[in-house]
Tab-separated table of C-alpha atoms in Angstrom:
chain	number	residue	atom	x	y	z
A	452	GLY	CA	63.432	215.383	93.299
A	453	ALA	CA	60.650	217.725	95.208
A	454	VAL	CA	63.785	219.314	96.813
A	455	VAL	CA	62.732	222.183	99.262
A	456	SER	CA	65.470	224.192	100.785
A	457	GLN	CA	64.721	226.364	104.026
A	458	HIS	CA	67.707	228.947	105.050
A	459	PRO	CA	68.765	229.800	107.660
A	460	SER	CA	69.208	226.533	109.566
A	461	ARG	CA	69.890	228.256	112.866
A	462	VAL	CA	69.588	232.006	113.793
A	463	ILE	CA	70.800	233.477	117.186
A	464	CYS	CA	69.906	237.293	117.746
A	465	LYS	CA	68.876	239.790	120.113
A	466	SER	CA	65.224	240.780	121.256
A	467	GLY	CA	64.194	243.393	119.082
A	468	THR	CA	65.783	242.260	115.618
A	469	SER	CA	63.723	241.420	112.677
A	470	VAL	CA	64.701	237.610	111.534
A	471	LYS	CA	63.938	236.586	107.780
A	472	ILE	CA	63.846	232.574	106.686
A	473	GLU	CA	63.972	231.607	103.063
A	474	CYS	CA	61.808	228.940	101.840
A	475	ARG	CA	62.958	227.696	98.387
A	476	SER	CA	61.689	224.826	95.794
A	477	LEU	CA	64.936	223.927	94.449
A	478	ASP	CA	63.378	221.430	91.778
A	479	PHE	CA	59.491	222.073	91.416
A	480	GLN	CA	56.918	225.087	91.027
A	481	ALA	CA	55.486	225.612	94.264
A	482	THR	CA	52.220	226.817	94.148
A	483	THR	CA	51.253	226.521	97.408
A	484	MET	CA	53.445	227.061	100.686
A	485	PHE	CA	52.696	226.523	104.251
A	486	TRP	CA	54.477	228.049	107.579
A	487	TYR	CA	55.208	225.888	110.393
A	488	ARG	CA	55.837	226.442	114.066
A	489	GLN	CA	56.970	223.729	115.919
A	490	PHE	CA	57.496	223.535	119.764
A	491	PRO	CA	59.870	220.612	121.334
A	492	LYS	CA	57.953	217.189	121.389
A	493	GLN	CA	54.876	218.692	119.984
A	494	SER	CA	53.072	218.413	116.950
A	495	LEU	CA	53.781	220.877	113.848
A	496	MET	CA	51.292	224.209	114.282
A	497	LEU	CA	50.521	225.463	110.714
A	498	MET	CA	50.673	229.326	110.513
A	499	ALA	CA	49.929	230.301	107.075
A	500	THR	CA	49.173	229.072	103.937
A	501	SER	CA	50.381	231.337	100.938
A	502	ASN	CA	50.248	230.904	97.553
A	503	GLU	CA	52.017	232.577	94.754
A	504	GLY	CA	50.920	236.061	94.046
A	505	SER	CA	48.307	236.422	96.755
A	506	LYS	CA	48.172	237.701	100.557
A	507	ALA	CA	48.925	234.641	102.801
A	508	THR	CA	46.034	233.146	104.738
A	509	TYR	CA	46.960	232.979	108.384
A	510	GLU	CA	45.906	230.812	110.886
A	511	GLN	CA	43.562	232.192	113.889
A	512	GLY	CA	45.649	233.157	116.679
A	513	VAL	CA	48.839	233.967	114.208
A	514	GLU	CA	49.296	237.937	114.248
A	515	LYS	CA	49.997	238.933	110.833
A	516	ASP	CA	52.232	242.178	111.874
A	517	LYS	CA	54.326	240.085	113.534
A	518	PHE	CA	54.932	237.002	111.424
A	519	LEU	CA	55.387	238.439	107.531
A	520	ILE	CA	54.902	236.495	104.671
A	521	ASN	CA	55.985	236.837	101.313
A	522	HIS	CA	55.493	234.736	98.096
A	523	ALA	CA	56.651	236.759	95.222
A	524	SER	CA	57.425	233.602	93.156
A	525	LEU	CA	56.801	229.954	92.137
A	526	THR	CA	59.996	229.077	94.212
A	527	LEU	CA	60.369	231.504	97.020
A	528	SER	CA	58.802	232.133	99.673
A	529	THR	CA	59.823	234.318	103.206
A	530	LEU	CA	58.831	234.593	106.620
A	531	THR	CA	59.894	237.521	108.538
A	532	VAL	CA	59.548	237.581	112.087
A	533	THR	CA	59.464	241.169	112.772
A	534	SER	CA	61.131	242.610	116.292
A	535	ALA	CA	61.482	239.555	117.624
A	536	HIS	CA	61.677	238.733	120.950
A	537	PRO	CA	62.276	235.608	123.447
A	538	GLU	CA	58.777	234.218	123.199
A	539	ASP	CA	58.835	233.930	119.277
A	540	SER	CA	61.766	231.459	120.105
A	541	SER	CA	60.893	228.380	118.362
A	542	PHE	CA	61.385	225.591	115.167
A	543	TYR	CA	59.884	226.815	112.152
A	544	ILE	CA	59.726	224.684	109.192
A	545	CYS	CA	58.257	225.336	105.566
A	546	SER	CA	56.488	223.082	103.136
A	547	ALA	CA	55.571	223.289	99.581
A	548	ARG	CA	53.473	221.932	97.331
A	549	GLY	CA	52.743	222.086	93.374
A	550	GLY	CA	50.073	220.506	91.610
A	551	ALA	CA	46.440	219.185	92.132
A	552	ALA	CA	44.851	218.622	95.563
A	553	GLY	CA	46.087	215.156	97.344
A	554	GLN	CA	49.836	215.680	96.392
A	555	PRO	CA	52.438	215.727	99.397
A	556	GLN	CA	53.953	219.003	101.045
A	557	HIS	CA	57.521	218.466	100.834
A	558	PHE	CA	59.135	219.946	103.882
A	559	GLY	CA	62.221	222.170	104.545
A	560	ASP	CA	64.839	221.062	107.180
A	561	GLY	CA	63.497	223.594	109.605
A	562	THR	CA	64.934	226.934	111.317
A	563	ARG	CA	65.581	226.798	115.043
A	564	LEU	CA	65.344	230.558	115.854
A	565	SER	CA	66.595	231.806	119.040
A	566	ILE	CA	65.881	235.219	120.607
A	567	LEU	CA	68.262	236.112	123.556
B	1196	ALA	CA	35.948	221.161	112.288
B	1197	GLN	CA	38.563	218.034	111.525
B	1198	THR	CA	40.901	216.435	114.134
B	1199	VAL	CA	43.481	214.059	113.968
B	1200	THR	CA	44.360	211.687	117.477
B	1201	GLN	CA	47.102	209.486	117.799
B	1202	SER	CA	46.448	208.077	121.067
B	1203	GLN	CA	50.117	206.666	121.559
B	1204	PRO	CA	52.992	209.072	122.473
B	1205	GLU	CA	55.387	206.424	122.773
B	1206	MET	CA	55.877	202.867	121.301
B	1207	SER	CA	58.736	201.005	121.254
B	1208	VAL	CA	59.443	197.862	119.059
B	1209	GLN	CA	62.367	195.251	118.784
B	1210	GLU	CA	64.562	195.827	115.846
B	1211	ALA	CA	63.044	193.355	112.886
B	1212	GLU	CA	60.135	192.790	114.600
B	1213	THR	CA	56.434	194.498	113.674
B	1214	VAL	CA	54.750	197.348	114.898
B	1215	THR	CA	51.909	199.322	114.157
B	1216	LEU	CA	51.224	202.849	114.964
B	1217	SER	CA	47.419	204.373	115.014
B	1218	CYS	CA	45.894	207.173	114.537
B	1219	THR	CA	41.808	208.154	114.317
B	1220	TYR	CA	40.860	211.373	112.417
B	1221	ASP	CA	37.188	212.986	112.386
B	1222	THR	CA	35.424	214.885	109.549
B	1223	SER	CA	32.522	214.888	107.927
B	1224	GLU	CA	33.952	215.177	104.005
B	1225	SER	CA	33.786	212.293	101.844
B	1226	ASP	CA	36.856	213.425	99.856
B	1227	TYR	CA	40.309	213.596	101.634
B	1228	TYR	CA	43.776	212.520	101.591
B	1229	LEU	CA	45.853	210.532	104.252
B	1230	PHE	CA	49.490	210.718	104.816
B	1231	TRP	CA	52.073	209.595	107.431
B	1232	TYR	CA	55.038	211.438	107.874
B	1233	LYS	CA	58.183	210.902	109.874
B	1234	GLN	CA	60.665	212.844	111.647
B	1235	PRO	CA	63.898	211.781	113.087
B	1236	PRO	CA	65.910	213.785	115.276
B	1237	SER	CA	67.385	215.808	112.865
B	1238	ARG	CA	63.787	217.363	112.561
B	1239	GLN	CA	63.405	216.943	108.829
B	1240	MET	CA	59.684	215.750	108.103
B	1241	ILE	CA	59.859	212.847	105.541
B	1242	LEU	CA	56.943	211.483	103.644
B	1243	VAL	CA	56.471	207.710	104.283
B	1244	ILE	CA	52.940	206.744	102.753
B	1245	ARG	CA	50.127	208.166	101.340
B	1246	GLN	CA	46.419	206.919	100.773
B	1247	GLU	CA	43.536	208.546	98.970
B	1248	ALA	CA	40.261	208.224	100.885
B	1249	TYR	CA	38.154	207.159	97.465
B	1250	LYS	CA	40.644	204.051	97.209
B	1251	GLN	CA	39.761	200.997	98.981
B	1252	GLN	CA	43.443	199.422	98.804
B	1253	ASN	CA	45.448	199.757	101.382
B	1254	ALA	CA	48.952	201.793	100.138
B	1255	THR	CA	52.007	200.149	100.502
B	1256	GLU	CA	55.735	201.505	100.084
B	1257	ASN	CA	58.500	198.727	101.072
B	1258	ARG	CA	58.487	197.817	104.810
B	1259	PHE	CA	55.439	200.632	105.427
B	1260	SER	CA	51.849	199.379	104.721
B	1261	VAL	CA	48.761	201.244	106.139
B	1262	ASN	CA	45.583	199.775	107.329
B	1263	PHE	CA	42.906	202.314	106.559
B	1264	GLN	CA	39.407	201.648	107.636
B	1265	LYS	CA	37.178	204.313	106.233
B	1266	ALA	CA	33.694	203.841	108.105
B	1267	ALA	CA	36.117	203.886	111.246
B	1268	LYS	CA	37.883	206.692	110.143
B	1269	SER	CA	41.133	204.666	111.069
B	1270	PHE	CA	44.456	204.895	109.241
B	1271	SER	CA	47.004	202.933	111.053
B	1272	LEU	CA	50.566	202.332	110.047
B	1273	LYS	CA	52.820	199.233	110.177
B	1274	ILE	CA	56.153	199.006	109.588
B	1275	SER	CA	57.071	195.585	109.154
B	1276	ASP	CA	61.095	194.228	109.963
B	1277	SER	CA	61.819	197.521	111.624
B	1278	GLN	CA	65.378	198.959	111.720
B	1279	LEU	CA	67.032	201.053	113.918
B	1280	GLY	CA	66.646	204.300	111.271
B	1281	ASP	CA	62.767	203.720	111.977
B	1282	ALA	CA	63.118	205.608	115.400
B	1283	ALA	CA	61.645	208.489	114.657
B	1284	MET	CA	58.726	210.620	115.508
B	1285	TYR	CA	55.735	209.919	113.516
B	1286	PHE	CA	52.750	211.934	112.564
B	1287	CYS	CA	49.660	211.113	110.731
B	1288	ALA	CA	47.948	213.995	108.982
B	1289	VAL	CA	44.901	214.363	106.863
B	1290	GLU	CA	44.077	216.504	104.040
B	1291	ILE	CA	40.779	217.602	103.205
B	1292	TYR	CA	39.752	218.382	99.386
B	1293	ASN	CA	39.147	222.207	98.232
B	1294	GLN	CA	40.770	223.274	101.560
B	1295	GLY	CA	43.623	224.589	99.714
B	1296	GLY	CA	46.064	221.833	100.837
B	1297	LYS	CA	46.103	222.085	104.753
B	1298	LEU	CA	47.531	219.166	106.480
B	1299	ILE	CA	45.961	218.780	110.019
B	1300	PHE	CA	48.422	217.035	112.265
B	1301	GLY	CA	47.669	214.646	114.921
B	1302	GLN	CA	50.012	214.679	117.813
B	1303	GLY	CA	52.454	212.386	117.031
B	1304	THR	CA	54.115	209.179	118.053
B	1305	GLU	CA	57.427	208.702	119.297
B	1306	LEU	CA	58.782	205.395	117.885
B	1307	SER	CA	62.156	204.065	119.541
B	1308	VAL	CA	63.910	200.915	118.117
B	1309	LYS	CA	65.692	198.425	120.538
B	1310	PRO	CA	68.580	196.768	119.039
Protein backbone atom coordinates (compact mmCIF):
# COMPACT_ATOMS: atom_id res chain seq x y z
CA GLY A 1 0.00 0.00 0.00
CA ALA A 2 0.83 3.75 0.02
CA VAL A 3 2.17 4.00 -3.52
CA VAL A 4 3.00 7.34 -5.08
CA SER A 5 3.53 7.54 -8.81
CA GLN A 6 5.52 10.40 -10.31
CA HIS A 7 5.67 11.06 -14.03
CA PRO A 8 7.70 11.59 -16.10
CA SER A 9 10.87 10.10 -14.66
CA ARG A 10 13.13 12.00 -17.04
CA VAL A 11 12.65 15.14 -19.09
CA ILE A 12 15.08 16.80 -21.45
CA CYS A 13 13.90 20.00 -23.09
CA LYS A 14 15.01 23.30 -24.51
CA SER A 15 15.37 26.50 -22.55
CA GLY A 16 12.14 28.47 -22.41
CA THR A 17 9.90 25.42 -22.39
CA SER A 18 7.37 24.80 -19.64
CA VAL A 19 7.44 21.35 -18.08
CA LYS A 20 4.69 19.67 -16.07
CA ILE A 21 5.39 16.92 -13.54
CA GLU A 22 2.56 14.82 -12.12
CA CYS A 23 2.38 13.19 -8.72
CA ARG A 24 -0.37 10.69 -7.99
CA SER A 25 -1.27 8.74 -4.90
CA LEU A 26 -2.48 5.41 -6.25
CA ASP A 27 -4.07 3.71 -3.27
CA PHE A 28 -4.76 6.38 -0.69
CA GLN A 29 -6.13 9.90 -0.48
CA ALA A 30 -3.39 12.45 -0.12
CA THR A 31 -4.63 15.42 1.84
CA THR A 32 -1.18 16.95 1.66
CA MET A 33 1.49 16.72 -1.01
CA PHE A 34 4.99 18.08 -0.94
CA TRP A 35 7.45 19.02 -3.65
CA TYR A 36 11.19 18.80 -3.15
CA ARG A 37 14.26 19.61 -5.14
CA GLN A 38 17.47 17.67 -4.69
CA PHE A 39 20.94 18.46 -5.97
CA PRO A 40 23.53 15.67 -6.32
CA LYS A 41 24.88 14.39 -3.02
CA GLN A 42 22.68 16.81 -1.10
CA SER A 43 19.59 16.60 1.03
CA LEU A 44 16.03 17.25 -0.07
CA MET A 45 15.02 20.89 -0.17
CA LEU A 46 11.31 21.50 0.39
CA MET A 47 9.89 23.78 -2.27
CA ALA A 48 6.22 23.86 -1.36
CA THR A 49 3.39 22.18 0.47
CA SER A 50 0.02 21.74 -1.15
CA ASN A 51 -3.29 20.79 0.37
CA GLU A 52 -6.15 19.60 -1.78
CA GLY A 53 -8.29 22.47 -2.95
CA SER A 54 -6.03 25.16 -1.48
CA LYS A 55 -3.23 27.30 -2.78
CA ALA A 56 0.22 25.90 -2.24
CA THR A 57 2.45 27.26 0.50
CA TYR A 58 5.90 28.01 -0.86
CA GLU A 59 9.11 27.98 1.11
CA GLN A 60 11.16 31.13 1.35
CA GLY A 61 13.18 31.77 -1.77
CA VAL A 62 11.03 29.63 -4.07
CA GLU A 63 9.52 31.60 -6.94
CA LYS A 64 5.77 31.04 -7.05
CA ASP A 65 5.49 32.19 -10.65
CA LYS A 66 8.30 29.90 -11.74
CA PHE A 67 7.07 26.77 -9.99
CA LEU A 68 3.30 26.47 -10.31
CA ILE A 69 1.70 23.87 -8.09
CA ASN A 70 -1.83 22.58 -8.42
CA HIS A 71 -3.50 20.07 -6.11
CA ALA A 72 -6.94 19.75 -7.61
CA SER A 73 -7.87 16.36 -6.21
CA LEU A 74 -7.00 14.08 -3.32
CA THR A 75 -4.89 11.92 -5.61
CA LEU A 76 -3.14 14.34 -7.95
CA SER A 77 -0.76 17.24 -7.64
CA THR A 78 1.19 18.83 -10.46
CA LEU A 79 4.32 20.95 -10.56
CA THR A 80 4.83 23.10 -13.63
CA VAL A 81 8.23 24.64 -14.19
CA THR A 82 7.47 27.64 -16.35
CA SER A 83 9.90 29.00 -18.93
CA ALA A 84 12.57 26.62 -17.69
CA HIS A 85 16.23 27.57 -17.88
CA PRO A 86 19.40 25.52 -17.39
CA GLU A 87 19.61 26.55 -13.73
CA ASP A 88 16.27 24.80 -13.17
CA SER A 89 17.87 21.49 -14.07
CA SER A 90 17.62 19.25 -11.04
CA PHE A 91 15.98 16.20 -9.50
CA TYR A 92 12.43 16.91 -8.36
CA ILE A 93 10.64 14.60 -5.92
CA CYS A 94 7.08 14.65 -4.72
CA SER A 95 5.63 13.05 -1.64
CA ALA A 96 2.15 12.51 -0.35
CA ARG A 97 0.58 12.02 3.01
CA GLY A 98 -2.91 11.26 4.15
CA GLY A 99 -4.45 11.27 7.57
CA ALA A 100 -3.18 12.49 10.88
CA ALA A 101 0.03 14.19 11.93
CA GLY A 102 3.03 11.93 12.19
CA GLN A 103 2.02 9.65 9.36
CA PRO A 104 5.02 9.12 7.08
CA GLN A 105 5.32 10.80 3.76
CA HIS A 106 5.36 8.45 0.80
CA PHE A 107 7.62 9.48 -2.02
CA GLY A 108 7.46 9.26 -5.77
CA ASP A 109 10.44 8.01 -7.74
CA GLY A 110 11.48 11.51 -8.77
CA THR A 111 11.89 13.38 -12.03
CA ARG A 112 15.26 14.26 -13.48
CA LEU A 113 14.84 17.53 -15.35
CA SER A 114 17.52 18.63 -17.79
CA ILE A 115 17.20 21.98 -19.56
CA LEU A 116 19.45 22.48 -22.55
CA ALA B 1 13.89 27.30 13.78
CA GLN B 2 14.28 23.57 13.82
CA THR B 3 17.44 21.92 12.55
CA VAL B 4 18.58 18.36 12.00
CA THR B 5 22.27 17.47 11.97
CA GLN B 6 23.89 14.32 10.67
CA SER B 7 27.56 14.68 11.51
CA GLN B 8 28.79 11.70 9.49
CA PRO B 9 28.82 12.47 5.74
CA GLU B 10 30.07 8.95 5.01
CA MET B 11 30.15 5.66 6.86
CA SER B 12 31.37 2.23 5.95
CA VAL B 13 30.51 -1.18 7.38
CA GLN B 14 31.53 -4.74 6.69
CA GLU B 15 28.79 -7.07 5.53
CA ALA B 16 27.09 -8.81 8.48
CA GLU B 17 28.45 -6.25 10.94
CA THR B 18 26.57 -3.55 12.84
CA VAL B 19 26.73 0.17 12.16
CA THR B 20 25.20 3.17 13.89
CA LEU B 21 24.31 6.40 12.11
CA SER B 22 24.00 9.47 14.27
CA CYS B 23 21.41 12.23 14.15
CA THR B 24 20.78 15.17 16.43
CA TYR B 25 18.06 17.75 16.17
CA ASP B 26 17.13 21.02 17.71
CA THR B 27 13.59 22.09 18.49
CA SER B 28 11.79 23.84 21.31
CA GLU B 29 8.62 21.89 20.57
CA SER B 30 7.68 18.94 22.73
CA ASP B 31 5.46 17.09 20.28
CA TYR B 32 7.09 15.80 17.15
CA TYR B 33 7.89 12.71 15.11
CA LEU B 34 11.20 11.35 13.92
CA PHE B 35 11.98 9.39 10.79
CA TRP B 36 14.82 7.68 9.04
CA TYR B 37 14.60 7.45 5.26
CA LYS B 38 16.88 5.53 2.92
CA GLN B 39 17.74 6.68 -0.60
CA PRO B 40 19.54 4.02 -2.67
CA PRO B 41 21.22 4.85 -6.01
CA SER B 42 17.80 4.60 -7.68
CA ARG B 43 17.02 7.78 -5.68
CA GLN B 44 13.70 6.48 -4.41
CA MET B 45 13.05 7.59 -0.83
CA ILE B 46 12.16 4.63 1.36
CA LEU B 47 10.90 4.87 4.93
CA VAL B 48 13.11 2.86 7.26
CA ILE B 49 11.70 3.59 10.69
CA ARG B 50 9.50 6.04 12.56
CA GLN B 51 9.40 7.18 16.21
CA GLU B 52 6.89 9.26 18.12
CA ALA B 53 8.61 11.65 20.53
CA TYR B 54 6.11 10.90 23.31
CA LYS B 55 7.03 7.22 23.29
CA GLN B 56 9.99 6.22 25.41
CA GLN B 57 10.33 2.81 23.83
CA ASN B 58 12.75 2.74 20.93
CA ALA B 59 11.26 1.75 17.59
CA THR B 60 12.45 -1.42 15.89
CA GLU B 61 11.90 -2.76 12.37
CA ASN B 62 13.63 -6.07 11.79
CA ARG B 63 17.37 -5.30 11.52
CA PHE B 64 16.83 -1.58 12.05
CA SER B 65 16.46 0.01 15.45
CA VAL B 66 16.79 3.47 16.90
CA ASN B 67 18.30 4.87 20.06
CA PHE B 68 16.06 7.80 20.91
CA GLN B 69 17.35 10.08 23.64
CA LYS B 70 14.80 12.88 23.96
CA ALA B 71 16.69 14.94 26.54
CA ALA B 72 19.81 14.87 24.41
CA LYS B 73 17.76 15.36 21.21
CA SER B 74 19.47 12.43 19.64
CA PHE B 75 17.98 9.85 17.28
CA SER B 76 20.56 7.36 16.03
CA LEU B 77 19.89 4.46 13.68
CA LYS B 78 21.45 1.05 14.24
CA ILE B 79 21.63 -1.41 11.37
CA SER B 80 22.40 -4.94 12.44
CA ASP B 81 23.68 -7.74 10.20
CA SER B 82 24.38 -5.26 7.42
CA GLN B 83 23.62 -6.39 3.91
CA LEU B 84 24.89 -5.18 0.55
CA GLY B 85 21.42 -3.82 -0.18
CA ASP B 86 21.69 -1.49 2.78
CA ALA B 87 24.16 0.66 0.88
CA ALA B 88 22.43 4.00 0.39
CA MET B 89 22.15 7.58 1.56
CA TYR B 90 20.32 7.74 4.87
CA PHE B 91 18.39 10.82 5.93
CA CYS B 92 17.13 11.63 9.39
CA ALA B 93 14.03 13.84 9.51
CA VAL B 94 11.80 15.57 12.04
CA GLU B 95 8.15 16.52 11.71
CA ILE B 96 6.86 19.03 14.23
CA TYR B 97 3.27 18.44 15.26
CA ASN B 98 0.78 20.92 13.83
CA GLN B 99 3.14 22.40 11.29
CA GLY B 100 1.43 20.98 8.25
CA GLY B 101 3.41 17.78 8.04
CA LYS B 102 6.64 19.40 6.86
CA LEU B 103 9.74 17.26 7.23
CA ILE B 104 13.03 18.84 8.19
CA PHE B 105 15.82 16.71 6.80
CA GLY B 106 19.41 16.28 7.87
CA GLN B 107 22.26 16.46 5.40
CA GLY B 108 22.41 12.72 4.96
CA THR B 109 24.95 9.96 5.62
CA GLU B 110 26.21 7.87 2.75
CA LEU B 111 26.60 4.28 3.88
CA SER B 112 28.74 1.83 1.98
CA VAL B 113 28.73 -1.90 2.74
CA LYS B 114 31.88 -3.91 2.06
CA PRO B 115 31.53 -7.57 1.06
